[in-house]
PDB file of N, CA and C in Angstrom:
ATOM      1  N   MET A   1     -27.334 -44.204  29.381  1.00 50.00           N
ATOM      2  CA  MET A   1     -27.669 -42.870  29.062  1.00 50.00           C
ATOM      3  C   MET A   1     -26.916 -41.743  29.343  1.00 50.00           C
ATOM      4  N   SER A   2     -26.104 -41.982  30.330  1.00 58.00           N
ATOM      5  CA  SER A   2     -24.935 -41.226  30.852  1.00 58.00           C
ATOM      6  C   SER A   2     -24.270 -40.740  29.708  1.00 58.00           C
ATOM      7  N   SER A   3     -23.707 -41.262  28.699  1.00 62.00           N
ATOM      8  CA  SER A   3     -22.670 -41.132  27.796  1.00 62.00           C
ATOM      9  C   SER A   3     -23.696 -39.981  26.374  1.00 62.00           C
ATOM     10  N   THR A   4     -25.045 -40.007  26.303  1.00 76.00           N
ATOM     11  CA  THR A   4     -25.586 -39.168  25.586  1.00 76.00           C
ATOM     12  C   THR A   4     -25.442 -37.496  26.015  1.00 76.00           C
ATOM     13  N   PRO A   5     -25.475 -37.154  27.045  1.00 69.00           N
ATOM     14  CA  PRO A   5     -25.375 -35.597  26.913  1.00 69.00           C
ATOM     15  C   PRO A   5     -24.109 -35.372  26.870  1.00 69.00           C
ATOM     16  N   TYR A   6     -22.908 -36.474  27.266  1.00 68.00           N
ATOM     17  CA  TYR A   6     -21.375 -36.125  26.761  1.00 68.00           C
ATOM     18  C   TYR A   6     -21.076 -35.976  25.592  1.00 68.00           C
ATOM     19  N   VAL A   7     -21.825 -36.811  24.741  1.00 64.00           N
ATOM     20  CA  VAL A   7     -21.540 -36.729  23.273  1.00 64.00           C
ATOM     21  C   VAL A   7     -22.328 -35.415  22.695  1.00 64.00           C
ATOM     22  N   ARG A   8     -23.665 -35.321  23.264  1.00 71.00           N
ATOM     23  CA  ARG A   8     -23.997 -33.689  22.766  1.00 71.00           C
ATOM     24  C   ARG A   8     -23.425 -32.730  23.006  1.00 71.00           C
ATOM     25  N   ARG A   9     -22.723 -32.585  24.355  1.00 72.00           N
ATOM     26  CA  ARG A   9     -21.684 -31.527  24.579  1.00 72.00           C
ATOM     27  C   ARG A   9     -20.682 -31.527  23.875  1.00 72.00           C
ATOM     28  N   THR A  10     -20.140 -32.204  23.391  1.00 72.00           N
ATOM     29  CA  THR A  10     -18.986 -32.403  22.721  1.00 72.00           C
ATOM     30  C   THR A  10     -19.009 -32.286  21.288  1.00 72.00           C
ATOM     31  N   GLY A  11     -20.318 -32.581  20.641  1.00 66.00           N
ATOM     32  CA  GLY A  11     -20.928 -32.144  19.357  1.00 66.00           C
ATOM     33  C   GLY A  11     -21.151 -30.728  19.045  1.00 66.00           C
ATOM     34  N   LEU A  12     -21.382 -30.186  20.159  1.00 66.00           N
ATOM     35  CA  LEU A  12     -21.904 -28.639  20.121  1.00 66.00           C
ATOM     36  C   LEU A  12     -20.637 -27.872  20.495  1.00 66.00           C
ATOM     37  N   ARG A  13     -19.903 -28.384  20.983  1.00 74.00           N
ATOM     38  CA  ARG A  13     -18.461 -27.690  21.020  1.00 74.00           C
ATOM     39  C   ARG A  13     -18.068 -27.687  19.643  1.00 74.00           C
ATOM     40  N   ALA A  14     -17.961 -28.985  19.070  1.00 65.00           N
ATOM     41  CA  ALA A  14     -17.145 -29.100  17.542  1.00 65.00           C
ATOM     42  C   ALA A  14     -17.726 -28.066  16.819  1.00 65.00           C
ATOM     43  N   LEU A  15     -19.257 -27.997  16.841  1.00 63.00           N
ATOM     44  CA  LEU A  15     -20.156 -26.982  15.954  1.00 63.00           C
ATOM     45  C   LEU A  15     -19.899 -25.625  16.115  1.00 63.00           C
ATOM     46  N   ALA A  16     -19.285 -25.237  17.172  1.00 61.00           N
ATOM     47  CA  ALA A  16     -19.101 -23.734  17.855  1.00 61.00           C
ATOM     48  C   ALA A  16     -17.694 -23.549  17.196  1.00 61.00           C
ATOM     49  N   THR A  17     -16.775 -24.641  17.720  1.00 68.00           N
ATOM     50  CA  THR A  17     -15.398 -24.031  17.174  1.00 68.00           C
ATOM     51  C   THR A  17     -15.274 -24.512  15.515  1.00 68.00           C
ATOM     52  N   ALA A  18     -16.089 -25.168  14.681  1.00 60.00           N
ATOM     53  CA  ALA A  18     -15.847 -25.130  13.302  1.00 60.00           C
ATOM     54  C   ALA A  18     -16.621 -23.677  12.959  1.00 60.00           C
ATOM     55  N   ALA A  19     -17.899 -23.374  13.798  1.00 61.00           N
ATOM     56  CA  ALA A  19     -18.473 -21.898  13.085  1.00 61.00           C
ATOM     57  C   ALA A  19     -17.596 -20.766  13.329  1.00 61.00           C
ATOM     58  N   ALA A  20     -16.518 -20.678  14.599  1.00 59.00           N
ATOM     59  CA  ALA A  20     -15.983 -19.841  14.809  1.00 59.00           C
ATOM     60  C   ALA A  20     -14.537 -19.557  14.060  1.00 59.00           C
ATOM     61  N   ALA A  21     -14.054 -20.677  13.499  1.00 60.00           N
ATOM     62  CA  ALA A  21     -13.085 -20.976  12.787  1.00 60.00           C
ATOM     63  C   ALA A  21     -13.088 -20.418  11.465  1.00 60.00           C
ATOM     64  N   LEU A  22     -14.384 -20.889  10.720  1.00 59.00           N
ATOM     65  CA  LEU A  22     -15.122 -20.483   9.481  1.00 59.00           C
ATOM     66  C   LEU A  22     -15.188 -19.024   9.455  1.00 59.00           C
ATOM     67  N   PHE A  23     -15.418 -18.354  10.680  1.00 61.00           N
ATOM     68  CA  PHE A  23     -15.827 -16.940  10.509  1.00 61.00           C
ATOM     69  C   PHE A  23     -14.417 -16.031  10.810  1.00 61.00           C
ATOM     70  N   LEU A  24     -13.336 -16.533  11.498  1.00 60.00           N
ATOM     71  CA  LEU A  24     -11.829 -15.907  11.429  1.00 60.00           C
ATOM     72  C   LEU A  24     -11.322 -16.206   9.943  1.00 60.00           C
ATOM     73  N   ALA A  25     -11.383 -17.197   9.327  1.00 63.00           N
ATOM     74  CA  ALA A  25     -10.957 -17.607   7.990  1.00 63.00           C
ATOM     75  C   ALA A  25     -11.527 -16.381   7.160  1.00 63.00           C
ATOM     76  N   ALA A  26     -12.895 -16.312   7.143  1.00 62.00           N
ATOM     77  CA  ALA A  26     -13.424 -15.057   6.404  1.00 62.00           C
ATOM     78  C   ALA A  26     -13.048 -13.890   6.718  1.00 62.00           C
ATOM     79  N   ALA A  27     -13.131 -13.476   8.132  1.00 58.00           N
ATOM     80  CA  ALA A  27     -12.765 -12.106   8.335  1.00 58.00           C
ATOM     81  C   ALA A  27     -11.351 -11.966   8.355  1.00 58.00           C
ATOM     82  N   ALA A  28     -10.328 -12.684   8.241  1.00 55.00           N
ATOM     83  CA  ALA A  28      -9.046 -12.172   8.252  1.00 55.00           C
ATOM     84  C   ALA A  28      -8.696 -11.709   7.117  1.00 55.00           C
ATOM     85  N   PRO A  29      -8.883 -12.319   5.708  1.00 58.00           N
ATOM     86  CA  PRO A  29      -8.512 -11.376   4.640  1.00 58.00           C
ATOM     87  C   PRO A  29      -9.039  -9.852   4.385  1.00 58.00           C
ATOM     88  N   ALA A  30     -10.166  -9.956   5.031  1.00 53.00           N
ATOM     89  CA  ALA A  30     -10.823  -8.282   4.932  1.00 53.00           C
ATOM     90  C   ALA A  30     -10.010  -7.523   5.855  1.00 53.00           C
ATOM     91  N   ALA A  31      -9.741  -8.093   7.166  1.00 50.00           N
ATOM     92  CA  ALA A  31      -8.926  -6.849   8.256  1.00 50.00           C
ATOM     93  C   ALA A  31      -7.718  -6.843   7.598  1.00 50.00           C
ATOM     94  N   ALA A  32      -7.163  -7.656   6.922  1.00 49.00           N
ATOM     95  CA  ALA A  32      -5.609  -7.555   6.757  1.00 49.00           C
ATOM     96  C   ALA A  32      -5.495  -6.384   5.410  1.00 49.00           C
ATOM     97  N   THR A  33      -6.629  -6.769   4.565  1.00 48.00           N
ATOM     98  CA  THR A  33      -6.853  -5.545   3.517  1.00 48.00           C
ATOM     99  C   THR A  33      -7.139  -4.088   4.046  1.00 48.00           C
ATOM    100  N   ALA A  34      -8.049  -4.105   5.248  1.00 49.00           N
ATOM    101  CA  ALA A  34      -8.068  -2.845   5.670  1.00 49.00           C
ATOM    102  C   ALA A  34      -7.314  -2.214   6.407  1.00 49.00           C
ATOM    103  N   ALA A  35      -6.544  -3.065   7.108  1.00 47.00           N
ATOM    104  CA  ALA A  35      -5.258  -2.572   7.893  1.00 47.00           C
ATOM    105  C   ALA A  35      -4.126  -1.801   6.921  1.00 47.00           C
ATOM    106  N   THR A  36      -4.109  -2.253   5.819  1.00 44.00           N
ATOM    107  CA  THR A  36      -2.722  -1.777   4.845  1.00 44.00           C
ATOM    108  C   THR A  36      -3.738  -1.512   3.438  1.00 44.00           C
ATOM    109  N   PRO A  37      -4.456  -0.408   3.587  1.00 45.00           N
ATOM    110  CA  PRO A  37      -5.285  -0.030   2.095  1.00 45.00           C
ATOM    111  C   PRO A  37      -4.297   0.857   1.232  1.00 45.00           C
ATOM    112  N   HIS A  38      -3.088   1.520   1.484  1.00 43.00           N
ATOM    113  CA  HIS A  38      -2.132   1.757   0.885  1.00 43.00           C
ATOM    114  C   HIS A  38      -1.507   1.029  -0.303  1.00 43.00           C
ATOM    115  N   ALA A  39      -1.248  -0.331   0.823  1.00 44.00           N
ATOM    116  CA  ALA A  39      -0.454  -1.449   0.290  1.00 44.00           C
ATOM    117  C   ALA A  39      -1.168  -2.019  -1.093  1.00 44.00           C
ATOM    118  N   THR A  40      -2.368  -1.965  -1.005  1.00 41.00           N
ATOM    119  CA  THR A  40      -3.328  -2.773  -2.335  1.00 41.00           C
ATOM    120  C   THR A  40      -3.300  -1.838  -3.395  1.00 41.00           C
ATOM    121  N   ALA A  41      -4.027  -0.563  -3.066  1.00 50.00           N
ATOM    122  CA  ALA A  41      -4.304   0.644  -4.126  1.00 50.00           C
ATOM    123  C   ALA A  41      -3.484   1.575  -4.766  1.00 50.00           C
ATOM    124  N   MET A  42      -3.158   1.842  -5.619  1.00 50.00           N
ATOM    125  CA  MET A  42      -2.085   2.724  -6.254  1.00 50.00           C
ATOM    126  C   MET A  42      -3.484   4.169  -6.701  1.00 50.00           C
ATOM    127  N   ARG A  43      -2.505   5.367  -6.001  1.00 57.00           N
ATOM    128  CA  ARG A  43      -3.443   6.372  -6.488  1.00 57.00           C
ATOM    129  C   ARG A  43      -2.905   6.951  -7.571  1.00 57.00           C
ATOM    130  N   ASP A  44      -4.071   7.407  -8.399  1.00 63.00           N
ATOM    131  CA  ASP A  44      -3.713   7.866  -9.800  1.00 63.00           C
ATOM    132  C   ASP A  44      -3.145   9.418  -9.576  1.00 63.00           C
ATOM    133  N   GLY A  45      -2.807   9.487 -11.083  1.00 64.00           N
ATOM    134  CA  GLY A  45      -2.555  11.193 -11.154  1.00 64.00           C
ATOM    135  C   GLY A  45      -1.994  11.841  -9.873  1.00 64.00           C
ATOM    136  N   GLY A  46      -1.960  13.157 -10.272  1.00 87.00           N
ATOM    137  CA  GLY A  46      -1.194  14.232  -9.354  1.00 87.00           C
ATOM    138  C   GLY A  46       0.181  14.752  -9.752  1.00 87.00           C
ATOM    139  N   ALA A  47       0.399  15.627  -8.895  1.00 92.00           N
ATOM    140  CA  ALA A  47       1.779  16.344  -9.249  1.00 92.00           C
ATOM    141  C   ALA A  47       2.380  16.270  -7.679  1.00 92.00           C
ATOM    142  N   ILE A  48       3.801  15.969  -7.554  1.00 93.00           N
ATOM    143  CA  ILE A  48       4.605  15.924  -6.554  1.00 93.00           C
ATOM    144  C   ILE A  48       5.884  17.060  -6.682  1.00 93.00           C
ATOM    145  N   THR A  49       6.145  17.984  -5.909  1.00 94.00           N
ATOM    146  CA  THR A  49       7.043  18.919  -6.070  1.00 94.00           C
ATOM    147  C   THR A  49       8.014  18.458  -4.880  1.00 94.00           C
ATOM    148  N   CYS A  50       9.317  18.353  -5.613  1.00 95.00           N
ATOM    149  CA  CYS A  50      10.523  18.375  -4.806  1.00 95.00           C
ATOM    150  C   CYS A  50      11.671  19.198  -4.891  1.00 95.00           C
ATOM    151  N   GLN A  51      12.496  19.479  -3.323  1.00 96.00           N
ATOM    152  CA  GLN A  51      13.122  20.366  -3.429  1.00 96.00           C
ATOM    153  C   GLN A  51      14.426  20.140  -4.094  1.00 96.00           C
ATOM    154  N   GLU A  52      14.736  18.617  -4.251  1.00 96.00           N
ATOM    155  CA  GLU A  52      16.210  18.116  -4.776  1.00 96.00           C
ATOM    156  C   GLU A  52      15.241  16.809  -5.513  1.00 96.00           C
ATOM    157  N   VAL A  53      15.870  17.069  -7.070  1.00 96.00           N
ATOM    158  CA  VAL A  53      15.376  15.744  -7.767  1.00 96.00           C
ATOM    159  C   VAL A  53      16.589  15.172  -8.773  1.00 96.00           C
ATOM    160  N   ASP A  54      17.047  14.041  -8.235  1.00 96.00           N
ATOM    161  CA  ASP A  54      17.935  13.026  -8.857  1.00 96.00           C
ATOM    162  C   ASP A  54      17.295  12.243 -10.181  1.00 96.00           C
ATOM    163  N   ALA A  55      17.446  12.405 -11.664  1.00 94.00           N
ATOM    164  CA  ALA A  55      16.918  11.916 -12.304  1.00 94.00           C
ATOM    165  C   ALA A  55      18.053  10.993 -13.407  1.00 94.00           C
ATOM    166  N   ASP A  56      17.702   9.581 -13.045  1.00 93.00           N
ATOM    167  CA  ASP A  56      18.398   8.657 -14.009  1.00 93.00           C
ATOM    168  C   ASP A  56      17.745   7.646 -14.639  1.00 93.00           C
ATOM    169  N   LEU A  57      17.095   8.144 -15.643  1.00 93.00           N
ATOM    170  CA  LEU A  57      16.092   7.703 -16.379  1.00 93.00           C
ATOM    171  C   LEU A  57      16.042   6.361 -16.622  1.00 93.00           C
ATOM    172  N   PRO A  58      15.266   5.531 -16.616  1.00 95.00           N
ATOM    173  CA  PRO A  58      13.902   6.024 -16.445  1.00 95.00           C
ATOM    174  C   PRO A  58      13.498   5.974 -14.877  1.00 95.00           C
ATOM    175  N   GLY A  59      14.576   6.074 -14.010  1.00 96.00           N
ATOM    176  CA  GLY A  59      14.318   6.270 -12.787  1.00 96.00           C
ATOM    177  C   GLY A  59      14.143   7.696 -12.183  1.00 96.00           C
ATOM    178  N   VAL A  60      13.668   8.188 -11.227  1.00 96.00           N
ATOM    179  CA  VAL A  60      13.696   9.352 -10.496  1.00 96.00           C
ATOM    180  C   VAL A  60      13.430   9.462  -9.384  1.00 96.00           C
ATOM    181  N   PHE A  61      14.105  10.199  -8.407  1.00 97.00           N
ATOM    182  CA  PHE A  61      14.261   9.863  -6.955  1.00 97.00           C
ATOM    183  C   PHE A  61      14.139  11.855  -6.458  1.00 97.00           C
ATOM    184  N   GLY A  62      13.274  11.804  -5.737  1.00 95.00           N
ATOM    185  CA  GLY A  62      13.352  13.343  -5.194  1.00 95.00           C
ATOM    186  C   GLY A  62      13.161  13.208  -3.808  1.00 95.00           C
ATOM    187  N   ARG A  63      13.920  14.499  -2.953  1.00 96.00           N
ATOM    188  CA  ARG A  63      14.056  14.230  -1.552  1.00 96.00           C
ATOM    189  C   ARG A  63      13.104  15.800  -1.062  1.00 96.00           C
ATOM    190  N   GLU A  64      12.615  15.636  -0.195  1.00 95.00           N
ATOM    191  CA  GLU A  64      11.787  16.922   0.440  1.00 95.00           C
ATOM    192  C   GLU A  64      10.649  17.101  -0.489  1.00 95.00           C
ATOM    193  N   CYS A  65       9.769  16.277  -0.474  1.00 93.00           N
ATOM    194  CA  CYS A  65       8.834  16.486  -1.523  1.00 93.00           C
ATOM    195  C   CYS A  65       7.406  16.866  -1.019  1.00 93.00           C
ATOM    196  N   ASN A  66       6.089  17.082  -1.473  1.00 91.00           N
ATOM    197  CA  ASN A  66       5.010  17.445  -0.808  1.00 91.00           C
ATOM    198  C   ASN A  66       3.849  15.883  -1.136  1.00 91.00           C
ATOM    199  N   GLY A  67       4.324  14.954  -1.197  1.00 80.00           N
ATOM    200  CA  GLY A  67       3.683  13.862  -1.720  1.00 80.00           C
ATOM    201  C   GLY A  67       2.979  13.418  -0.417  1.00 80.00           C
ATOM    202  N   GLN A  68       2.185  12.162  -0.888  1.00 85.00           N
ATOM    203  CA  GLN A  68       1.671  11.527   0.153  1.00 85.00           C
ATOM    204  C   GLN A  68       2.265  10.276   0.398  1.00 85.00           C
ATOM    205  N   TYR A  69       1.970   9.000   1.310  1.00 90.00           N
ATOM    206  CA  TYR A  69       2.566   8.175   1.618  1.00 90.00           C
ATOM    207  C   TYR A  69       1.859   6.715   0.817  1.00 90.00           C
ATOM    208  N   GLY A  70       2.661   6.120   0.075  1.00 92.00           N
ATOM    209  CA  GLY A  70       2.124   4.899  -0.488  1.00 92.00           C
ATOM    210  C   GLY A  70       2.311   4.679  -2.156  1.00 92.00           C
ATOM    211  N   PRO A  71       2.009   3.632  -2.687  1.00 94.00           N
ATOM    212  CA  PRO A  71       2.087   3.701  -4.166  1.00 94.00           C
ATOM    213  C   PRO A  71       1.273   4.537  -5.071  1.00 94.00           C
ATOM    214  N   THR A  72       1.853   5.276  -6.051  1.00 92.00           N
ATOM    215  CA  THR A  72       1.272   5.737  -6.900  1.00 92.00           C
ATOM    216  C   THR A  72       1.435   5.429  -8.391  1.00 92.00           C
ATOM    217  N   SER A  73       0.746   6.089  -9.207  1.00 93.00           N
ATOM    218  CA  SER A  73       0.831   5.496 -10.399  1.00 93.00           C
ATOM    219  C   SER A  73       0.413   6.933 -11.160  1.00 93.00           C
ATOM    220  N   ASP A  74       1.044   7.101 -12.647  1.00 94.00           N
ATOM    221  CA  ASP A  74       0.496   8.155 -13.368  1.00 94.00           C
ATOM    222  C   ASP A  74       0.792   9.522 -12.668  1.00 94.00           C
ATOM    223  N   PHE A  75       1.830   9.880 -12.331  1.00 94.00           N
ATOM    224  CA  PHE A  75       2.163  11.011 -11.612  1.00 94.00           C
ATOM    225  C   PHE A  75       2.944  11.857 -12.363  1.00 94.00           C
ATOM    226  N   THR A  76       3.207  13.483 -11.922  1.00 94.00           N
ATOM    227  CA  THR A  76       4.442  14.112 -12.137  1.00 94.00           C
ATOM    228  C   THR A  76       5.111  14.397 -10.825  1.00 94.00           C
ATOM    229  N   ILE A  77       6.890  13.962 -10.773  1.00 95.00           N
ATOM    230  CA  ILE A  77       7.627  15.025 -10.340  1.00 95.00           C
ATOM    231  C   ILE A  77       8.378  16.121 -10.853  1.00 95.00           C
ATOM    232  N   THR A  78       8.014  17.121 -10.121  1.00 95.00           N
ATOM    233  CA  THR A  78       8.876  18.558 -10.411  1.00 95.00           C
ATOM    234  C   THR A  78       9.814  18.885  -9.664  1.00 95.00           C
ATOM    235  N   ASP A  79      11.117  19.077 -10.173  1.00 96.00           N
ATOM    236  CA  ASP A  79      11.925  19.816  -9.118  1.00 96.00           C
ATOM    237  C   ASP A  79      12.009  21.566  -8.874  1.00 96.00           C
ATOM    238  N   ALA A  80      11.766  21.867  -7.531  1.00 94.00           N
ATOM    239  CA  ALA A  80      11.391  23.182  -7.197  1.00 94.00           C
ATOM    240  C   ALA A  80      12.209  24.048  -7.794  1.00 94.00           C
ATOM    241  N   SER A  81      13.561  23.687  -7.944  1.00 92.00           N
ATOM    242  CA  SER A  81      14.663  24.772  -7.921  1.00 92.00           C
ATOM    243  C   SER A  81      14.792  24.927  -9.611  1.00 92.00           C
ATOM    244  N   SER A  82      14.689  23.750 -10.406  1.00 93.00           N
ATOM    245  CA  SER A  82      15.138  24.076 -11.614  1.00 93.00           C
ATOM    246  C   SER A  82      13.981  24.158 -12.708  1.00 93.00           C
ATOM    247  N   GLY A  83      12.816  23.786 -12.045  1.00 93.00           N
ATOM    248  CA  GLY A  83      11.316  23.734 -12.763  1.00 93.00           C
ATOM    249  C   GLY A  83      11.487  22.386 -14.049  1.00 93.00           C
ATOM    250  N   ASP A  84      12.264  21.464 -13.898  1.00 94.00           N
ATOM    251  CA  ASP A  84      12.420  20.116 -14.672  1.00 94.00           C
ATOM    252  C   ASP A  84      11.307  19.615 -14.142  1.00 94.00           C
ATOM    253  N   SER A  85      10.308  18.498 -14.930  1.00 95.00           N
ATOM    254  CA  SER A  85       9.297  17.626 -14.609  1.00 95.00           C
ATOM    255  C   SER A  85       9.408  16.388 -15.200  1.00 95.00           C
ATOM    256  N   PHE A  86       9.094  15.383 -14.430  1.00 96.00           N
ATOM    257  CA  PHE A  86       9.086  13.990 -15.161  1.00 96.00           C
ATOM    258  C   PHE A  86       7.951  13.385 -14.819  1.00 96.00           C
ATOM    259  N   ARG A  87       7.269  12.741 -15.890  1.00 96.00           N
ATOM    260  CA  ARG A  87       6.229  11.827 -16.046  1.00 96.00           C
ATOM    261  C   ARG A  87       6.184  10.680 -15.782  1.00 96.00           C
ATOM    262  N   CYS A  88       5.561  10.004 -14.734  1.00 96.00           N
ATOM    263  CA  CYS A  88       6.165   8.632 -14.198  1.00 96.00           C
ATOM    264  C   CYS A  88       5.024   7.874 -14.417  1.00 96.00           C
ATOM    265  N   ARG A  89       5.499   6.429 -14.568  1.00 96.00           N
ATOM    266  CA  ARG A  89       4.146   5.568 -14.813  1.00 96.00           C
ATOM    267  C   ARG A  89       3.554   5.221 -13.613  1.00 96.00           C
ATOM    268  N   SER A  90       4.941   4.595 -12.746  1.00 96.00           N
ATOM    269  CA  SER A  90       4.529   4.372 -11.205  1.00 96.00           C
ATOM    270  C   SER A  90       5.415   4.641 -10.121  1.00 96.00           C
ATOM    271  N   GLY A  91       5.418   4.145  -9.033  1.00 95.00           N
ATOM    272  CA  GLY A  91       6.392   4.780  -8.163  1.00 95.00           C
ATOM    273  C   GLY A  91       5.803   4.463  -6.402  1.00 95.00           C
ATOM    274  N   TRP A  92       6.728   5.102  -5.487  1.00 95.00           N
ATOM    275  CA  TRP A  92       6.464   5.182  -4.341  1.00 95.00           C
ATOM    276  C   TRP A  92       6.700   6.400  -3.638  1.00 95.00           C
ATOM    277  N   SER A  93       6.183   6.803  -2.665  1.00 93.00           N
ATOM    278  CA  SER A  93       5.878   8.257  -2.147  1.00 93.00           C
ATOM    279  C   SER A  93       6.018   8.019  -0.799  1.00 93.00           C
ATOM    280  N   GLU A  94       6.907   8.266  -0.137  1.00 93.00           N
ATOM    281  CA  GLU A  94       7.196   8.190   1.725  1.00 93.00           C
ATOM    282  C   GLU A  94       6.817   9.715   2.371  1.00 93.00           C
ATOM    283  N   GLY A  95       5.809  10.246   1.906  1.00 88.00           N
ATOM    284  CA  GLY A  95       4.937  11.513   2.495  1.00 88.00           C
ATOM    285  C   GLY A  95       5.781  12.569   1.927  1.00 88.00           C
ATOM    286  N   ASN A  96       6.596  13.295   2.826  1.00 90.00           N
ATOM    287  CA  ASN A  96       7.145  14.550   3.024  1.00 90.00           C
ATOM    288  C   ASN A  96       8.901  14.146   2.765  1.00 90.00           C
ATOM    289  N   LEU A  97       9.201  13.233   2.976  1.00 94.00           N
ATOM    290  CA  LEU A  97      10.726  12.646   2.726  1.00 94.00           C
ATOM    291  C   LEU A  97      11.191  12.435   1.223  1.00 94.00           C
ATOM    292  N   TRP A  98      10.572  11.390   0.724  1.00 95.00           N
ATOM    293  CA  TRP A  98      11.309  11.410  -0.725  1.00 95.00           C
ATOM    294  C   TRP A  98      10.067  10.578  -1.497  1.00 95.00           C
ATOM    295  N   VAL A  99      10.166  10.552  -2.999  1.00 95.00           N
ATOM    296  CA  VAL A  99       9.607   9.845  -3.767  1.00 95.00           C
ATOM    297  C   VAL A  99      10.387   9.434  -4.989  1.00 95.00           C
ATOM    298  N   ARG A 100      10.052   7.934  -5.388  1.00 96.00           N
ATOM    299  CA  ARG A 100      10.916   7.352  -6.376  1.00 96.00           C
ATOM    300  C   ARG A 100       9.650   6.804  -7.362  1.00 96.00           C
ATOM    301  N   GLY A 101      10.120   7.629  -8.720  1.00 96.00           N
ATOM    302  CA  GLY A 101       9.267   7.218  -9.890  1.00 96.00           C
ATOM    303  C   GLY A 101       9.967   6.492 -10.672  1.00 96.00           C
ATOM    304  N   ASN A 102       8.997   5.294 -11.155  1.00 96.00           N
ATOM    305  CA  ASN A 102       9.432   4.222 -12.178  1.00 96.00           C
ATOM    306  C   ASN A 102       8.985   4.862 -13.555  1.00 96.00           C
ATOM    307  N   ASP A 103       9.872   4.020 -14.551  1.00 96.00           N
ATOM    308  CA  ASP A 103       9.110   4.494 -16.052  1.00 96.00           C
ATOM    309  C   ASP A 103       8.859   5.914 -16.367  1.00 96.00           C
ATOM    310  N   CYS A 104       9.957   6.743 -15.699  1.00 96.00           N
ATOM    311  CA  CYS A 104       9.767   8.232 -16.019  1.00 96.00           C
ATOM    312  C   CYS A 104      10.474   8.565 -17.498  1.00 96.00           C
ATOM    313  N   VAL A 105       9.925   9.694 -17.922  1.00 96.00           N
ATOM    314  CA  VAL A 105      10.124  10.391 -19.080  1.00 96.00           C
ATOM    315  C   VAL A 105       9.791  11.768 -18.918  1.00 96.00           C
ATOM    316  N   PRO A 106      11.015  12.872 -19.412  1.00 95.00           N
ATOM    317  CA  PRO A 106      10.996  14.602 -19.202  1.00 95.00           C
ATOM    318  C   PRO A 106       9.430  14.863 -19.894  1.00 95.00           C
ATOM    319  N   SER A 107       9.002  15.527 -18.956  1.00 89.00           N
ATOM    320  CA  SER A 107       7.992  16.234 -19.482  1.00 89.00           C
ATOM    321  C   SER A 107       7.727  17.690 -20.101  1.00 89.00           C
ATOM    322  N   ASN A 108       8.936  18.022 -19.999  1.00 73.00           N
ATOM    323  CA  ASN A 108       8.821  19.441 -20.599  1.00 73.00           C
ATOM    324  C   ASN A 108      10.390  19.622 -21.007  1.00 73.00           C
TER     325      ASN A 108
END
C-alpha cells in the first residue's frame, strides 16, 4: 500500500512535466517569430533617399538614407544630389545608415 502514493506522485510529476514541455515546444516558435518580426516579413513599396548612392547594377548601395530597418522589397533608391533613381526588387535597410538594393534597374 505504501507504493501507491509514490506511484501516484511520480505519475503526476511526469504528466506535469510532459504538459510543460508541450507548452514550451508550442510557444517557442511563436515567441521567436514575435521577437524578430523584421526578419520574417519584407516591407513592400516605398522610396528611400540617400545622400550618396553607388550603383553597380544589378546592385545599388546607398549611404546616409531615410530608410527603415530590415528587409524591403519593390522599392526605389534615389540619390539626393544627382536625382538618379533605381527600382529594386529586394534589399536590406539599416535605418538611416545605409541601404542595399538587389535586382535593381534605373527608373529614370
